[in-house]
Amino acid sequence: RITALKRQIKASPEAVELRLDLAETYRRRANQQAEGSDGRAADLAASAAAYETYVKRLARTKGTKAEVKAAERLQVEALLDLAKVYLTMGDYKSVTNVYGRLTALRPGNAGFFYVMGRVAITADDTDTALLAFGRYLELAPDSPEAEQVRKWVAENTSGGTGQ
């Protein structure tokens, strides 16, 4: 299946949907392999690369407002899938970067900022977590997680003084 998709992509390089199909095929194959195996790691990396290419191609979409909006929705879906791939790989820095791209596409989505902050903590990126959580608290000050987030921000700002 992968060989056939690569052939189709080579024959029709602008067929964006084939890149998504390739990314998903690699991801499915990776999930069937033993955790920690070289084959799984290689397939996850290939899946991530295919998702990245797919998203880049979607970002270049021209056309009517509706067509551009549809491409943007597909970008969000693909970036969420890409984040899952990077998460499976344990690449928290890349997950954080993907959520940065998601927040650029959906700046009003508090959930994206929250996840970005949580993953940034795991990636040992306190500065990014502070920025993400700051925006999260602006968007969702009364959310169930807000108090916990405020506490973390206070503990990690200016020596824990919250100033």
XYZ file of N, CA and C in Angstrom:
489
model
N 0.820 -1.208 0.000
C 0.000 0.000 0.000
C 0.861 1.268 0.000
N 1.915 1.272 0.799
C 2.782 2.448 0.874
C 3.499 2.677 -0.452
N 3.991 1.606 -1.045
C 4.677 1.724 -2.332
C 3.731 2.276 -3.391
N 2.500 1.797 -3.395
C 1.517 2.281 -4.377
C 1.203 3.757 -4.145
N 1.080 4.163 -2.891
C 0.813 5.579 -2.595
C 1.978 6.458 -3.029
N 3.187 6.007 -2.785
C 4.361 6.791 -3.197
C 4.397 6.942 -4.716
N 4.037 5.897 -5.427
C 3.985 5.965 -6.887
C 2.933 6.969 -7.341
N 1.766 6.926 -6.685
C 0.691 7.855 -7.039
C 1.112 9.304 -6.747
N 1.792 9.524 -5.646
C 2.250 10.870 -5.295
C 3.271 11.360 -6.310
N 4.160 10.462 -6.716
C 5.160 10.838 -7.717
C 4.487 11.216 -9.038
N 3.434 10.498 -9.394
C 2.720 10.772 -10.641
C 1.844 12.024 -10.533
N 1.335 12.300 -9.324
C 0.454 13.458 -9.110
C 0.895 14.210 -7.860
N 2.002 14.932 -7.931
C 2.548 15.574 -6.722
C 1.618 16.600 -6.074
N 0.667 17.129 -6.798
C -0.255 18.117 -6.213
C -1.508 17.481 -5.623
N -1.608 16.168 -5.664
C -2.760 15.472 -5.084
C -2.585 15.400 -3.568
N -3.035 16.440 -2.904
C -2.810 16.620 -1.470
C -3.361 15.458 -0.658
N -4.519 14.969 -1.019
C -5.158 13.908 -0.235
C -4.333 12.627 -0.189
N -3.493 12.399 -1.202
C -2.634 11.209 -1.190
C -1.608 11.289 -0.066
N -1.142 12.473 0.242
C -0.174 12.649 1.340
C -0.811 12.341 2.688
N -2.080 12.732 2.846
C -2.798 12.380 4.064
C -2.964 10.875 4.154
N -3.321 10.255 3.064
C -3.481 8.798 3.037
C -2.160 8.116 3.398
N -1.043 8.632 2.889
C 0.270 8.068 3.198
C 0.576 8.224 4.686
N 0.321 9.398 5.246
C 0.568 9.638 6.672
C -0.233 8.669 7.532
N -1.501 8.513 7.197
C -2.370 7.627 7.973
C -1.959 6.164 7.820
N -1.525 5.788 6.630
C -1.091 4.407 6.389
C 0.163 4.094 7.206
N 1.134 5.004 7.208
C 2.321 4.809 8.036
C 1.945 4.720 9.510
N 1.031 5.565 9.945
C 0.638 5.571 11.361
C -0.035 4.258 11.748
N -0.927 3.784 10.891
C -1.589 2.489 11.167
C -0.554 1.361 11.231
N 0.380 1.372 10.285
C 1.400 0.326 10.268
C 2.282 0.406 11.521
N 2.628 1.614 11.926
C 3.441 1.796 13.133
C 2.721 1.225 14.351
N 1.426 1.457 14.434
C 0.644 1.006 15.584
C 0.493 -0.512 15.641
N 0.812 -1.185 14.551
C 0.747 -2.647 14.528
C 2.074 -3.286 14.918
N 3.106 -2.471 15.091
C 4.431 -2.990 15.392
C 4.729 -2.895 16.884
N 5.716 -3.645 17.296
C 6.098 -3.671 18.707
C 6.606 -2.309 19.151
N 6.152 -1.881 20.333
C 6.609 -0.611 20.889
C 8.119 -0.670 21.088
N 8.789 0.396 20.678
C 10.240 0.458 20.818
C 11.006 -0.152 19.658
N 10.313 -0.761 18.715
C 11.011 -1.382 17.591
C 11.474 -0.316 16.600
N 12.534 -0.648 15.875
C 13.055 0.274 14.863
C 12.032 0.533 13.762
N 11.302 -0.511 13.378
C 10.291 -0.361 12.332
C 9.192 0.593 12.749
N 8.762 0.491 13.995
C 7.727 1.402 14.509
C 8.236 2.837 14.500
N 9.453 3.038 14.981
C 10.036 4.389 15.013
C 10.141 4.963 13.606
N 10.571 4.151 12.661
C 10.713 4.610 11.281
C 9.361 4.967 10.678
N 8.357 4.151 10.939
C 7.025 4.430 10.402
C 6.405 5.665 11.042
N 6.629 5.874 12.323
C 6.124 7.081 12.974
C 6.800 8.324 12.394
N 8.107 8.245 12.183
C 8.828 9.380 11.587
C 8.328 9.650 10.170
N 8.082 8.599 9.404
C 7.569 8.763 8.040
C 6.154 9.336 8.070
N 5.351 8.912 9.031
C 4.003 9.443 9.176
C 4.065 10.936 9.490
N 4.917 11.315 10.430
C 5.063 12.728 10.789
C 5.488 13.554 9.581
N 6.443 13.061 8.826
C 6.916 13.789 7.640
C 5.788 13.960 6.619
N 4.989 12.913 6.434
C 3.881 12.994 5.477
C 2.804 13.975 5.959
N 2.504 13.956 7.259
C 1.552 14.933 7.798
C 2.075 16.361 7.618
N 3.362 16.553 7.894
C 3.955 17.895 7.743
C 3.798 18.393 6.301
N 4.097 17.535 5.347
C 3.977 17.915 3.940
C 2.525 18.212 3.586
N 1.627 17.388 4.078
C 0.194 17.583 3.831
C -0.258 18.945 4.357
N 0.128 19.266 5.590
C -0.273 20.539 6.198
C 0.311 21.713 5.410
N 1.574 21.606 5.000
C 2.197 22.681 4.216
C 1.456 22.893 2.895
N 1.064 21.811 2.266
C 0.330 21.932 0.997
C -1.032 22.578 1.223
N -1.706 22.194 2.308
C -3.008 22.797 2.608
C -2.874 24.295 2.881
N -1.796 24.675 3.536
C -1.582 26.084 3.881
C -1.438 26.948 2.635
N -1.074 26.341 1.521
C -0.908 27.095 0.266
C -2.197 27.173 -0.548
N -3.291 26.684 0.012
C -4.562 26.664 -0.714
C -5.006 28.070 -1.085
N -5.341 28.233 -2.329
C -5.891 29.481 -2.851
C -7.312 29.182 -3.315
N -8.086 30.201 -3.467
C -9.442 29.996 -3.970
C -10.419 30.878 -3.239
N -11.648 30.428 -3.203
C -12.698 31.200 -2.545
C -12.468 31.173 -1.039
N -13.158 32.065 -0.366
C -13.079 32.113 1.097
C -13.475 30.760 1.697
N -14.503 30.150 1.138
C -14.977 28.852 1.624
C -13.922 27.764 1.422
N -13.234 27.790 0.280
C -12.190 26.795 0.013
C -11.010 26.955 0.970
N -10.632 28.196 1.229
C -9.523 28.457 2.147
C -9.912 28.031 3.563
N -11.162 28.332 3.977
C -11.648 27.924 5.303
C -11.671 26.405 5.434
N -12.092 25.719 4.384
C -12.137 24.258 4.403
C -10.726 23.694 4.546
N -9.775 24.281 3.832
C -8.381 23.835 3.931
C -7.841 24.086 5.336
N -8.246 25.189 5.936
C -7.807 25.500 7.300
C -8.352 24.466 8.289
N -9.603 24.074 8.120
C -10.196 23.031 8.986
C -9.422 21.719 8.841
N -9.072 21.391 7.602
C -8.300 20.168 7.372
C -6.914 20.269 8.000
N -6.314 21.459 7.966
C -5.021 21.666 8.618
C -5.129 21.382 10.113
N -6.168 21.910 10.740
C -6.357 21.694 12.178
C -6.473 20.200 12.468
N -7.285 19.499 11.704
C -7.442 18.055 11.906
C -6.114 17.327 11.737
N -5.373 17.684 10.691
C -4.091 17.018 10.432
C -3.072 17.361 11.507
N -3.064 18.589 11.976
C -2.123 18.963 13.037
C -2.438 18.218 14.334
N -3.705 18.007 14.625
C -4.064 17.216 15.807
C -3.561 15.778 15.668
N -3.702 15.222 14.465
C -3.177 13.876 14.219
C -1.654 13.857 14.309
N -1.011 14.895 13.760
C 0.449 14.998 13.826
C 0.914 15.077 15.279
N 0.205 15.841 16.092
C 0.559 15.937 17.513
C 0.496 14.562 18.175
N -0.496 13.759 17.814
C -0.609 12.400 18.371
C 0.584 11.549 17.961
N 1.020 11.701 16.715
C 2.187 10.942 16.247
C 3.419 11.340 17.049
N 3.660 12.641 17.172
C 4.820 13.104 17.945
C 4.715 12.674 19.413
N 3.511 12.681 19.949
C 3.309 12.239 21.330
C 3.673 10.761 21.473
N 3.252 9.962 20.526
C 3.593 8.538 20.523
C 5.106 8.349 20.449
N 5.766 9.239 19.711
C 7.225 9.174 19.578
C 7.931 9.687 20.836
N 7.182 10.357 21.723
C 7.787 10.958 22.903
C 8.520 12.250 22.602
N 8.191 12.867 21.481
C 8.837 14.113 21.052
C 7.978 15.295 21.509
N 8.112 15.646 22.789
C 7.260 16.669 23.387
C 7.531 18.065 22.843
N 8.755 18.324 22.465
C 9.081 19.632 21.869
C 8.305 19.806 20.560
N 8.265 18.762 19.737
C 7.510 18.846 18.483
C 6.010 18.955 18.742
N 5.510 18.265 19.771
C 4.088 18.386 20.111
C 3.789 19.837 20.487
N 4.673 20.428 21.296
C 4.494 21.829 21.692
C 4.479 22.733 20.464
N 5.393 22.497 19.531
C 5.437 23.300 18.304
C 4.151 23.150 17.483
N 3.644 21.933 17.403
C 2.400 21.704 16.661
C 1.259 22.475 17.321
N 1.199 22.448 18.646
C 0.140 23.201 19.324
C 0.320 24.703 19.142
N 1.546 25.156 18.987
C 1.774 26.555 18.637
C 1.154 26.888 17.289
N 1.285 25.974 16.350
C 0.675 26.176 15.029
C -0.852 26.131 15.122
N -1.356 25.234 15.970
C -2.807 25.154 16.157
C -3.353 26.437 16.771
N -2.633 27.002 17.734
C -3.105 28.242 18.362
C -3.047 29.410 17.383
N -2.125 29.351 16.433
C -2.077 30.397 15.400
C -3.302 30.298 14.485
N -3.734 29.082 14.208
C -4.915 28.879 13.363
C -6.213 29.140 14.125
N -6.203 28.831 15.414
C -7.400 28.979 16.253
C -7.045 29.730 17.537
N -6.769 31.034 17.420
C -6.312 31.801 18.583
C -7.336 31.934 19.707
N -8.565 31.606 19.457
C -9.591 31.670 20.494
C -9.872 30.339 21.158
N -9.124 29.303 20.808
C -9.368 27.965 21.351
C -8.555 27.776 22.634
N -9.204 27.964 23.770
C -8.527 27.849 25.065
C -7.925 26.462 25.256
N -8.604 25.442 24.797
C -8.123 24.073 24.964
C -6.770 23.846 24.315
N -6.549 24.439 23.157
C -5.249 24.300 22.493
C -4.151 24.929 23.336
N -4.432 26.076 23.932
C -3.428 26.725 24.783
C -3.156 25.903 26.041
N -4.198 25.309 26.586
C -4.027 24.474 27.783
C -3.132 23.269 27.483
N -3.457 22.557 26.414
C -2.656 21.385 26.050
C -1.218 21.805 25.738
N -1.062 22.914 25.025
C 0.280 23.402 24.717
C 1.065 23.652 25.999
N 0.434 24.259 26.982
C 1.101 24.502 28.255
C 1.481 23.215 28.963
N 0.568 22.272 29.007
C 0.836 20.983 29.683
C 1.999 20.248 29.004
N 1.980 20.223 27.689
C 3.044 19.518 26.968
C 4.364 20.274 27.104
N 4.318 21.591 27.100
C 5.541 22.385 27.281
C 6.194 22.080 28.628
N 5.390 21.873 29.663
C 5.942 21.484 30.967
C 6.688 20.164 30.826
N 6.080 19.210 30.162
C 6.713 17.901 29.953
C 7.998 18.035 29.151
N 8.021 19.000 28.229
C 9.209 19.235 27.398
C 10.240 20.109 28.105
N 9.986 20.450 29.368
C 10.883 21.318 30.140
C 11.023 22.707 29.530
N 9.934 23.206 28.956
C 9.926 24.522 28.329
C 9.001 25.438 29.134
N 9.502 25.902 30.262
C 8.713 26.723 31.177
C 8.237 28.013 30.523
N 9.095 28.663 29.733
C 8.708 29.925 29.095
C 7.489 29.743 28.198
N 7.507 28.690 27.382
C 6.366 28.436 26.500
C 5.129 28.087 27.319
N 5.309 27.298 28.365
C 4.172 26.946 29.221
C 3.561 28.198 29.842
N 4.401 29.103 30.319
C 3.893 30.337 30.917
C 3.102 31.169 29.902
N 3.625 31.278 28.693
C 2.910 32.027 27.643
C 1.584 31.361 27.302
N 1.619 30.042 27.123
C 0.400 29.311 26.761
C -0.640 29.404 27.873
N -0.206 29.215 29.102
C -1.145 29.284 30.214
C -1.675 30.702 30.432
N -0.833 31.693 30.163
C -1.308 33.070 30.265
C -2.466 33.319 29.323
N -2.315 32.875 28.093
C -3.390 33.052 27.110
C -4.596 32.187 27.480
N -4.345 30.978 27.968
C -5.429 30.098 28.403
C -6.276 30.782 29.469
N -5.615 31.396 30.450
C -6.344 32.058 31.530
C -7.112 33.276 31.039
N -6.602 33.950 30.006
C -7.345 35.056 29.406
C -8.627 34.552 28.748
N -8.531 33.400 28.085
C -9.665 32.850 27.335
C -10.655 32.093 28.214
N -10.149 31.455 29.266
C -11.013 30.598 30.087
C -10.725 30.800 31.577
N -10.924 32.016 32.068
C -10.561 32.308 33.461
C -11.361 31.528 34.500
N -12.537 31.049 34.125
C -13.392 30.336 35.072
C -13.469 28.837 34.799
N -12.545 28.335 33.981
C -12.574 26.911 33.646
C -12.221 26.068 34.869
N -12.565 24.793 34.842
C -12.246 23.924 35.979
C -10.737 23.830 36.264
N -9.909 23.979 35.230
C -8.458 23.869 35.395
C -7.800 25.200 35.761
N -8.542 26.297 35.710
C -7.952 27.632 35.865
C -7.206 27.806 37.185
N -7.759 27.337 38.284
C -7.097 27.529 39.582
C -5.769 26.782 39.637
N -5.764 25.561 39.146
C -4.531 24.770 39.101
C -3.492 25.455 38.208
N -3.931 25.995 37.088
C -3.033 26.684 36.168
C -2.477 27.948 36.831
N -3.347 28.714 37.484
C -2.880 29.923 38.184
C -1.809 29.572 39.220
N -2.033 28.507 39.945
C -1.071 28.074 40.972
C 0.270 27.731 40.332
N 0.236 26.980 39.227
C 1.477 26.599 38.546
C 2.199 27.846 38.032
N 1.447 28.760 37.433
C 2.034 29.996 36.908
C 2.691 30.779 38.052
N 2.000 30.900 39.169
C 2.556 31.632 40.315
C 3.846 30.985 40.819
N 3.860 29.670 40.853
C 5.051 28.943 41.325
C 6.229 29.041 40.354
N 5.949 29.379 39.121
C 6.992 29.368 38.095
C 7.289 30.747 37.514
N 6.824 31.778 38.185
C 7.061 33.144 37.746
C 7.877 33.876 38.801
N 8.957 34.517 38.389
C 9.782 35.345 39.275
C 10.072 34.673 40.611
N 10.681 33.502 40.528
C 11.082 32.815 41.746
C 9.938 32.319 42.587
N 8.774 32.123 41.975
C 7.652 31.567 42.708
C 6.839 32.605 43.441
N 7.106 33.871 43.229
C 6.348 34.908 43.922
C 5.078 35.272 43.178
N 4.995 34.846 41.932
C 3.812 35.159 41.129
C 3.822 36.570 40.591
N 4.975 37.248 40.701
C 5.070 38.628 40.210
C 6.029 38.722 39.056
